[in-house]
mmCIF file of C-alpha atoms and ligand atoms in Angstrom:
data_model
loop_
_atom_site.group_PDB
_atom_site.id
_atom_site.type_symbol
_atom_site.label_atom_id
_atom_site.label_comp_id
_atom_site.label_asym_id
_atom_site.label_seq_id
_atom_site.Cartn_x
_atom_site.Cartn_y
_atom_site.Cartn_z
ATOM 1 C CA MET A 1 0.000 0.000 0.000
ATOM 2 C CA THR A 2 1.295 3.482 -0.877
ATOM 3 C CA SER A 3 1.959 5.752 2.089
ATOM 4 C CA THR A 4 0.281 9.125 2.211
ATOM 5 C CA VAL A 5 1.600 12.386 3.647
ATOM 6 C CA LEU A 6 -0.718 15.316 4.262
ATOM 7 C CA VAL A 7 0.927 18.732 4.430
ATOM 8 C CA ALA A 8 -1.292 21.437 5.934
ATOM 9 C CA GLY A 9 0.008 24.960 5.696
ATOM 10 C CA SER A 10 1.008 27.990 3.720
ATOM 11 C CA ALA A 11 1.430 28.811 0.066
ATOM 12 C CA ASN A 12 2.917 32.106 -1.104
ATOM 13 C CA LEU A 13 4.053 33.744 -4.278
ATOM 14 C CA ASP A 14 7.663 34.831 -3.640
ATOM 15 C CA PHE A 15 8.821 38.200 -5.004
ATOM 16 C CA VAL A 16 12.593 37.947 -5.146
ATOM 17 C CA VAL A 17 15.173 40.675 -5.772
ATOM 18 C CA ARG A 18 18.876 39.851 -5.954
ATOM 19 C CA ALA A 19 21.242 42.403 -4.452
ATOM 20 C CA ALA A 20 24.841 42.689 -3.303
ATOM 21 C CA HIS A 21 23.715 42.460 0.296
ATOM 22 C CA VAL A 22 20.542 42.327 2.362
ATOM 23 C CA PRO A 23 19.645 45.866 3.517
ATOM 24 C CA ALA A 24 20.245 46.804 7.157
ATOM 25 C CA PRO A 25 17.346 48.541 9.004
ATOM 26 C CA GLY A 26 16.828 51.972 7.430
ATOM 27 C CA GLU A 27 19.083 51.194 4.451
ATOM 28 C CA THR A 28 18.013 51.177 0.790
ATOM 29 C CA VAL A 29 19.899 48.812 -1.482
ATOM 30 C CA LEU A 30 19.797 49.081 -5.266
ATOM 31 C CA GLY A 31 19.074 45.510 -6.349
ATOM 32 C CA ARG A 32 19.330 43.782 -9.703
ATOM 33 C CA GLU A 33 17.002 41.277 -11.352
ATOM 34 C CA PHE A 34 13.485 40.593 -10.031
ATOM 35 C CA GLN A 35 11.646 37.267 -10.339
ATOM 36 C CA THR A 36 8.581 35.585 -8.870
ATOM 37 C CA PHE A 37 8.618 31.966 -7.674
ATOM 38 C CA PRO A 38 5.972 29.695 -6.134
ATOM 39 C CA GLY A 39 6.832 29.398 -2.440
ATOM 40 C CA GLY A 40 5.419 29.262 1.069
ATOM 41 C CA LYS A 41 6.778 26.864 3.668
ATOM 42 C CA GLY A 42 3.855 24.447 3.445
ATOM 43 C CA ALA A 43 3.764 24.334 -0.348
ATOM 44 C CA ASN A 44 7.558 24.012 -0.560
ATOM 45 C CA GLN A 45 7.460 21.071 1.838
ATOM 46 C CA ALA A 46 4.644 19.426 -0.130
ATOM 47 C CA VAL A 47 6.637 19.768 -3.369
ATOM 48 C CA ALA A 48 9.746 18.328 -1.678
ATOM 49 C CA CYS A 49 7.723 15.410 -0.333
ATOM 50 C CA ALA A 50 6.175 14.672 -3.733
ATOM 51 C CA ARG A 51 9.506 14.964 -5.591
ATOM 52 C CA ALA A 52 11.154 12.649 -3.043
ATOM 53 C CA GLY A 53 8.818 9.926 -4.331
ATOM 54 C CA GLY A 54 7.402 6.812 -2.745
ATOM 55 C CA ALA A 55 4.625 8.555 -0.857
ATOM 56 C CA GLU A 56 1.428 10.112 -2.136
ATOM 57 C CA THR A 57 1.429 13.789 -1.119
ATOM 58 C CA ARG A 58 -1.684 15.798 -0.357
ATOM 59 C CA MET A 59 -1.840 19.420 0.755
ATOM 60 C CA LEU A 60 -4.416 21.527 2.575
ATOM 61 C CA LEU A 61 -3.841 25.175 1.617
ATOM 62 C CA ALA A 62 -5.733 28.451 1.347
ATOM 63 C CA LEU A 63 -5.474 30.774 -1.647
ATOM 64 C CA GLY A 64 -7.103 33.994 -2.753
ATOM 65 C CA ALA A 65 -9.173 34.299 -5.929
ATOM 66 C CA ASP A 66 -6.453 36.357 -7.656
ATOM 67 C CA ASP A 67 -3.734 35.982 -10.270
ATOM 68 C CA PHE A 68 -1.057 35.101 -7.681
ATOM 69 C CA ALA A 69 -2.814 31.793 -6.904
ATOM 70 C CA LYS A 70 -2.368 30.247 -10.360
ATOM 71 C CA PRO A 71 1.427 29.741 -10.471
ATOM 72 C CA ILE A 72 1.298 28.210 -6.987
ATOM 73 C CA GLU A 73 -1.417 25.724 -7.969
ATOM 74 C CA THR A 74 0.394 24.873 -11.195
ATOM 75 C CA SER A 75 3.680 24.215 -9.387
ATOM 76 C CA LEU A 76 2.037 21.947 -6.801
ATOM 77 C CA ILE A 77 0.010 20.024 -9.376
ATOM 78 C CA ASP A 78 3.038 19.616 -11.682
ATOM 79 C CA ALA A 79 4.960 18.141 -8.727
ATOM 80 C CA GLY A 80 2.150 15.609 -8.229
ATOM 81 C CA VAL A 81 0.603 17.076 -5.064
ATOM 82 C CA GLN A 82 -3.119 16.445 -4.613
ATOM 83 C CA LEU A 83 -4.743 19.700 -3.453
ATOM 84 C CA HIS A 84 -7.437 20.460 -0.870
ATOM 85 C CA THR A 85 -7.845 24.171 -1.568
ATOM 86 C CA VAL A 86 -9.759 26.646 0.570
ATOM 87 C CA ARG A 87 -10.572 29.609 -1.695
ATOM 88 C CA ASP A 88 -11.005 32.958 0.052
ATOM 89 C CA ALA A 89 -12.186 35.689 -2.295
ATOM 90 C CA GLN A 90 -11.838 38.360 0.420
ATOM 91 C CA LEU A 91 -8.121 37.877 1.024
ATOM 92 C CA PRO A 92 -5.157 38.058 -1.366
ATOM 93 C CA THR A 93 -3.043 34.976 -1.935
ATOM 94 C CA GLY A 94 -0.079 34.926 0.475
ATOM 95 C CA THR A 95 3.055 36.691 -0.728
ATOM 96 C CA ALA A 96 6.657 36.785 0.463
ATOM 97 C CA PHE A 97 9.184 39.540 -0.225
ATOM 98 C CA ILE A 98 12.682 38.167 -0.411
ATOM 99 C CA CYS A 99 15.985 39.957 -0.761
ATOM 100 C CA LEU A 100 18.649 37.488 -1.859
ATOM 101 C CA SER A 101 22.252 38.536 -1.435
ATOM 102 C CA ASP A 102 25.271 37.532 -3.513
ATOM 103 C CA ASP A 103 26.553 35.438 -0.610
ATOM 104 C CA ALA A 104 23.268 33.433 -0.666
ATOM 105 C CA GLU A 105 21.850 35.020 2.482
ATOM 106 C CA ASN A 106 18.250 36.134 2.439
ATOM 107 C CA ALA A 107 15.757 38.242 4.350
ATOM 108 C CA ILE A 108 12.085 37.289 4.021
ATOM 109 C CA THR A 109 8.920 39.175 4.955
ATOM 110 C CA VAL A 110 5.646 37.302 4.527
ATOM 111 C CA ALA A 111 2.226 38.892 3.959
ATOM 112 C CA PRO A 112 0.116 35.843 4.918
ATOM 113 C CA GLY A 113 -3.165 36.961 3.261
ATOM 114 C CA ALA A 114 -5.352 33.931 2.533
ATOM 115 C CA ASN A 115 -3.103 31.612 4.563
ATOM 116 C CA MET A 116 -4.836 33.025 7.645
ATOM 117 C CA ALA A 117 -8.162 31.674 6.351
ATOM 118 C CA LEU A 118 -7.205 28.058 7.158
ATOM 119 C CA GLN A 119 -9.604 27.009 9.913
ATOM 120 C CA PRO A 120 -9.838 23.862 12.061
ATOM 121 C CA GLU A 121 -12.887 22.601 10.121
ATOM 122 C CA HIS A 122 -10.942 22.596 6.836
ATOM 123 C CA LEU A 123 -8.885 19.528 7.715
ATOM 124 C CA PRO A 124 -9.778 16.788 5.195
ATOM 125 C CA ALA A 125 -10.534 13.198 6.249
ATOM 126 C CA LEU A 126 -7.349 11.524 7.497
ATOM 127 C CA GLY A 127 -8.137 7.964 6.319
ATOM 128 C CA GLY A 128 -5.007 6.418 4.755
ATOM 129 C CA VAL A 129 -2.714 9.237 5.933
ATOM 130 C CA GLN A 130 0.485 8.137 7.769
ATOM 131 C CA TRP A 131 2.111 11.537 8.447
ATOM 132 C CA LEU A 132 0.778 15.065 8.883
ATOM 133 C CA LEU A 133 3.401 17.775 8.286
ATOM 134 C CA LEU A 134 2.735 21.248 9.727
ATOM 135 C CA GLN A 135 4.505 24.640 9.892
ATOM 136 C CA LEU A 136 3.699 27.975 11.563
ATOM 137 C CA GLU A 137 2.615 30.243 8.700
ATOM 138 C CA SER A 138 -1.042 29.355 9.420
ATOM 139 C CA PRO A 139 -3.211 30.303 12.445
ATOM 140 C CA LEU A 140 -1.839 28.589 15.548
ATOM 141 C CA ASP A 141 -5.349 27.454 16.624
ATOM 142 C CA SER A 142 -5.720 25.587 13.335
ATOM 143 C CA VAL A 143 -2.244 24.050 13.621
ATOM 144 C CA LEU A 144 -3.154 22.796 17.099
ATOM 145 C CA ALA A 145 -6.544 21.486 15.951
ATOM 146 C CA TYR A 146 -4.965 19.603 13.024
ATOM 147 C CA ALA A 147 -2.284 18.090 15.270
ATOM 148 C CA ARG A 148 -4.910 17.008 17.808
ATOM 149 C CA ALA A 149 -7.138 15.449 15.136
ATOM 150 C CA ALA A 150 -4.192 13.581 13.628
ATOM 151 C CA ARG A 151 -3.035 12.276 16.994
ATOM 152 C CA THR A 152 -6.588 11.023 17.705
ATOM 153 C CA ALA A 153 -6.688 9.297 14.299
ATOM 154 C CA GLY A 154 -3.323 7.573 14.874
ATOM 155 C CA VAL A 155 -1.562 9.709 12.250
ATOM 156 C CA LYS A 156 2.048 10.715 13.063
ATOM 157 C CA VAL A 157 2.530 14.471 13.425
ATOM 158 C CA ALA A 158 5.641 16.466 12.460
ATOM 159 C CA LEU A 159 5.894 20.210 13.057
ATOM 160 C CA ASN A 160 8.479 22.461 11.462
ATOM 161 C CA ALA A 161 8.355 25.363 13.946
ATOM 162 C CA ALA A 162 9.010 28.038 11.316
ATOM 163 C CA PRO A 163 8.721 30.981 11.453
ATOM 164 C CA ALA A 164 9.767 30.768 15.113
ATOM 165 C CA GLN A 165 7.227 31.397 17.829
ATOM 166 C CA GLU A 166 6.671 30.168 21.361
ATOM 167 C CA LEU A 167 4.582 27.000 21.350
ATOM 168 C CA PRO A 168 1.881 25.969 23.811
ATOM 169 C CA ALA A 169 2.718 22.783 25.725
ATOM 170 C CA GLU A 170 -0.511 21.315 24.392
ATOM 171 C CA LEU A 171 0.809 21.532 20.832
ATOM 172 C CA LEU A 172 4.170 19.986 21.738
ATOM 173 C CA ALA A 173 2.270 17.140 23.415
ATOM 174 C CA GLN A 174 0.640 16.180 20.076
ATOM 175 C CA LEU A 175 3.936 15.863 18.186
ATOM 176 C CA ASP A 176 5.924 12.820 17.152
ATOM 177 C CA MET A 177 8.595 15.012 15.577
ATOM 178 C CA LEU A 178 9.701 18.639 15.900
ATOM 179 C CA ILE A 179 12.046 20.119 13.282
ATOM 180 C CA VAL A 180 13.771 23.429 14.090
ATOM 181 C CA ASN A 181 16.817 25.425 13.127
ATOM 182 C CA GLU A 182 19.021 27.001 15.798
ATOM 183 C CA GLY A 183 17.020 30.245 15.993
ATOM 184 C CA GLU A 184 13.737 28.356 16.234
ATOM 185 C CA LEU A 185 15.188 26.072 18.922
ATOM 186 C CA ALA A 186 16.098 29.150 20.968
ATOM 187 C CA VAL A 187 12.520 30.446 20.773
ATOM 188 C CA VAL A 188 10.622 27.179 21.363
ATOM 189 C CA ALA A 189 12.978 26.049 24.166
ATOM 190 C CA GLY A 190 13.052 29.443 25.951
ATOM 191 C CA ASN A 191 16.606 30.594 25.115
ATOM 192 C CA PRO A 192 18.558 27.619 26.400
ATOM 193 C CA PRO A 193 22.235 28.258 27.273
ATOM 194 C CA ASP A 194 23.341 25.413 24.982
ATOM 195 C CA LEU A 195 22.107 22.782 22.549
ATOM 196 C CA ALA A 196 21.924 19.986 25.131
ATOM 197 C CA THR A 197 19.701 22.044 27.424
ATOM 198 C CA GLY A 198 17.484 23.032 24.504
ATOM 199 C CA LEU A 199 17.010 19.399 23.525
ATOM 200 C CA GLU A 200 16.323 18.395 27.143
ATOM 201 C CA ARG A 201 13.600 21.015 27.514
ATOM 202 C CA LEU A 202 11.540 19.695 24.606
ATOM 203 C CA ASP A 203 9.303 16.808 25.540
ATOM 204 C CA VAL A 204 8.806 15.466 21.988
ATOM 205 C CA PRO A 205 9.876 11.908 21.028
ATOM 206 C CA CYS A 206 12.041 13.085 18.117
ATOM 207 C CA VAL A 207 13.617 16.551 17.846
ATOM 208 C CA ILE A 208 15.650 17.432 14.762
ATOM 209 C CA VAL A 209 17.836 20.540 14.711
ATOM 210 C CA THR A 210 19.130 21.759 11.368
ATOM 211 C CA LEU A 211 22.461 23.565 11.631
ATOM 212 C CA GLY A 212 22.913 25.092 8.170
ATOM 213 C CA ALA A 213 26.287 24.360 6.579
ATOM 214 C CA ARG A 214 27.291 22.187 9.573
ATOM 215 C CA GLY A 215 24.529 19.607 9.052
ATOM 216 C CA CYS A 216 21.854 18.448 11.441
ATOM 217 C CA LEU A 217 21.218 16.286 14.460
ATOM 218 C CA ALA A 218 18.305 14.242 15.718
ATOM 219 C CA ARG A 219 17.525 13.411 19.325
ATOM 220 C CA VAL A 220 15.331 10.317 19.316
ATOM 221 C CA ASP A 221 14.375 9.580 22.902
ATOM 222 C CA GLN A 222 17.879 9.453 24.475
ATOM 223 C CA ARG A 223 19.813 8.649 21.262
ATOM 224 C CA ILE A 224 21.643 11.276 19.175
ATOM 225 C CA LEU A 225 22.105 10.930 15.398
ATOM 226 C CA LEU A 226 24.423 13.319 13.566
ATOM 227 C CA GLN A 227 24.337 14.061 9.841
ATOM 228 C CA PRO A 228 27.016 16.421 8.497
ATOM 229 C CA ALA A 229 26.040 18.639 5.570
ATOM 230 C CA PHE A 230 27.076 18.015 1.966
ATOM 231 C CA ARG A 231 29.650 20.556 0.768
ATOM 232 C CA ILE A 232 28.195 22.875 -1.873
ATOM 233 C CA SER A 233 28.594 26.423 -3.159
ATOM 234 C CA PRO A 234 25.264 27.996 -2.207
ATOM 235 C CA LEU A 235 23.429 30.282 -4.609
ATOM 236 C CA ASP A 236 20.100 30.633 -2.777
ATOM 237 C CA THR A 237 19.236 28.981 0.541
ATOM 238 C CA THR A 238 15.512 29.839 0.284
ATOM 239 C CA ALA A 239 13.460 26.656 0.942
ATOM 240 C CA ALA A 240 16.510 24.627 1.998
ATOM 241 C CA GLY A 241 14.807 23.892 5.325
ATOM 242 C CA ASP A 242 11.504 23.124 3.594
ATOM 243 C CA THR A 243 13.248 20.731 1.214
ATOM 244 C CA PHE A 244 14.801 19.011 4.222
ATOM 245 C CA CYS A 245 11.426 18.625 5.985
ATOM 246 C CA GLY A 246 9.460 17.361 2.971
ATOM 247 C CA THR A 247 12.158 14.906 1.901
ATOM 248 C CA LEU A 248 12.602 13.616 5.450
ATOM 249 C CA ILE A 249 8.895 12.901 5.949
ATOM 250 C CA ALA A 250 8.569 11.260 2.507
ATOM 251 C CA CYS A 251 11.449 8.902 3.388
ATOM 252 C CA LEU A 252 9.943 8.053 6.772
ATOM 253 C CA ALA A 253 6.475 7.561 5.271
ATOM 254 C CA ARG A 254 7.802 5.001 2.807
ATOM 255 C CA GLY A 255 9.337 3.085 5.718
ATOM 256 C CA GLY A 256 12.896 4.426 5.678
ATOM 257 C CA ALA A 257 15.013 4.463 8.834
ATOM 258 C CA LEU A 258 15.659 7.849 10.423
ATOM 259 C CA ASP A 259 19.412 7.873 9.691
ATOM 260 C CA ARG A 260 18.756 7.185 5.993
ATOM 261 C CA ALA A 261 16.001 9.830 5.925
ATOM 262 C CA LEU A 262 18.381 12.413 7.452
ATOM 263 C CA LEU A 263 20.968 11.589 4.786
ATOM 264 C CA ALA A 264 18.470 11.928 1.912
ATOM 265 C CA ALA A 265 16.982 15.125 3.395
ATOM 266 C CA SER A 266 20.470 16.645 3.747
ATOM 267 C CA ALA A 267 21.324 15.741 0.155
ATOM 268 C CA ALA A 268 18.077 17.222 -1.197
ATOM 269 C CA SER A 269 18.524 20.357 0.882
ATOM 270 C CA ALA A 270 22.117 20.804 -0.354
ATOM 271 C CA LEU A 271 20.988 20.525 -3.975
ATOM 272 C CA ALA A 272 18.191 23.062 -3.345
ATOM 273 C CA CYS A 273 20.791 25.591 -2.160
ATOM 274 C CA THR A 274 22.543 25.468 -5.533
ATOM 275 C CA ARG A 275 19.504 26.743 -7.477
ATOM 276 C CA LEU A 276 17.363 29.865 -7.491
ATOM 277 C CA GLY A 277 13.900 30.099 -5.991
ATOM 278 C CA ALA A 278 11.819 28.022 -3.619
ATOM 279 C CA GLN A 279 9.871 25.227 -5.368
ATOM 280 C CA SER A 280 11.951 25.703 -8.517
ATOM 281 C CA SER A 281 15.058 24.659 -6.564
ATOM 282 C CA ILE A 282 13.765 21.401 -5.063
ATOM 283 C CA PRO A 283 15.375 18.270 -6.560
ATOM 284 C CA ASP A 284 13.605 15.040 -7.424
ATOM 285 C CA HIS A 285 14.324 11.510 -6.253
ATOM 286 C CA ALA A 286 16.705 10.736 -9.150
ATOM 287 C CA GLU A 287 18.864 13.814 -8.509
ATOM 288 C CA VAL A 288 19.100 13.027 -4.801
ATOM 289 C CA ASN A 289 19.977 9.391 -5.538
ATOM 290 C CA ALA A 290 22.684 10.481 -7.979
ATOM 291 C CA LEU A 291 24.277 12.648 -5.281
ATOM 292 C CA LEU A 292 24.028 9.851 -2.707
ATOM 293 C CA ALA A 293 25.622 7.403 -5.139
ATOM 294 C CA ASP A 294 28.700 9.611 -5.596
ATOM 295 C CA ALA A 295 31.021 8.478 -2.787
ATOM 296 C CA THR A 296 33.337 11.443 -3.404
ATOM 297 C CA ARG A 297 30.564 13.868 -2.416
ATOM 298 C CA LEU A 298 29.347 12.129 0.741
ATOM 299 C CA PRO A 299 30.333 13.955 3.951
ATOM 300 C CA GLY A 300 33.359 12.153 5.398
ATOM 301 C CA ALA A 301 34.560 11.181 8.868
ATOM 302 C CA ASP A 302 36.235 14.601 9.284
ATOM 303 C CA ALA A 303 32.905 16.370 8.733
ATOM 304 C CA HIS A 304 31.262 14.000 11.202
ATOM 305 C CA ALA A 305 33.948 14.680 13.820
ATOM 306 C CA ALA A 306 33.656 18.451 13.293
ATOM 307 C CA LEU A 307 29.876 18.291 13.734
ATOM 308 C CA ALA A 308 30.180 16.124 16.853
ATOM 309 C CA ALA A 309 32.726 18.550 18.345
ATOM 310 C CA TRP A 310 30.546 21.539 17.589
ATOM 311 C CA CYS A 311 27.424 19.922 19.074
ATOM 312 C CA ALA A 312 29.373 18.859 22.199
ATOM 313 C CA LEU A 313 26.618 16.428 23.207
HETATM 314 O O1 RIB B 1 11.016 28.824 3.691
HETATM 315 C C1 RIB B 1 11.014 29.643 2.543
HETATM 316 C C2 RIB B 1 9.652 30.239 2.338
HETATM 317 O O2 RIB B 1 9.372 31.105 3.421
HETATM 318 C C3 RIB B 1 9.517 31.089 1.110
HETATM 319 O O3 RIB B 1 9.152 30.350 -0.015
HETATM 320 C C4 RIB B 1 8.515 32.147 1.537
HETATM 321 O O4 RIB B 1 7.314 32.072 0.852
HETATM 322 C C5 RIB B 1 8.316 31.955 3.029
HETATM 323 O O5 RIB B 1 7.162 31.282 3.330
#
């Protein structure tokens, strides 16, 4: 039987300007080329999950009745995502304004628009779903309601706590997996003095912390797994985290072990950093497999030792 992943969350049209550097507060920077890309953390994760293959991917999203919705729907459908769309004619489709610097840094401001129309009652039937993947660009009440409903139905729940916000204990209690970067860990764990304390404070069976160019770690109950990053020259890190999340859950949904899923998610995320845009940058299964098959590009023992030393766990 094919596994099914349901992603419930945001979809945005990204307005991207490339510039020498991201402007500081109060600064105006003269940028260069401008492009739009389908984005939004939820939609990016759904595309990554679908492109990873092996699991049917569905997405609950909310869009406006405007011209910005079309490219998002087309991108999701082309990736093979089955859509449950809430259409809100009163609100504009979500948008994100991204400044991308020449050293691949970015600054993102999201205007959520229709994403805020996602309500608890919009959750589709969960029959046949193995994993529910959530983020925080939708109303927190809805995120909590979806997590609760999934838990009750025996569906595993993963939350990517992005953008960072403090989380109610009741939401954490519904999760099988929490995925955060370092900044998000600081917020959800109440500014811990170090990584170990942050991990200790989170009462979730599996916590994954992504560490950018260093790699990532997973704390599964009392066990720690480390996955160093693949070495790449980054062009655009937008959606790198989303690619990681979607690929990871697809691998787990098709029965993969967590260490293998971390490896595949890291490979997909590395490839996404070498291309422009959000959904446009997400690799498919074949591209990820080709990278994994190239022994010269796999992170070596030195990278593993460096990550272990940095984590000091
Ligand atoms: O994680 C990257 C995404 O964040 C962008 O695609 C943008 O839409 C914002 O949601």
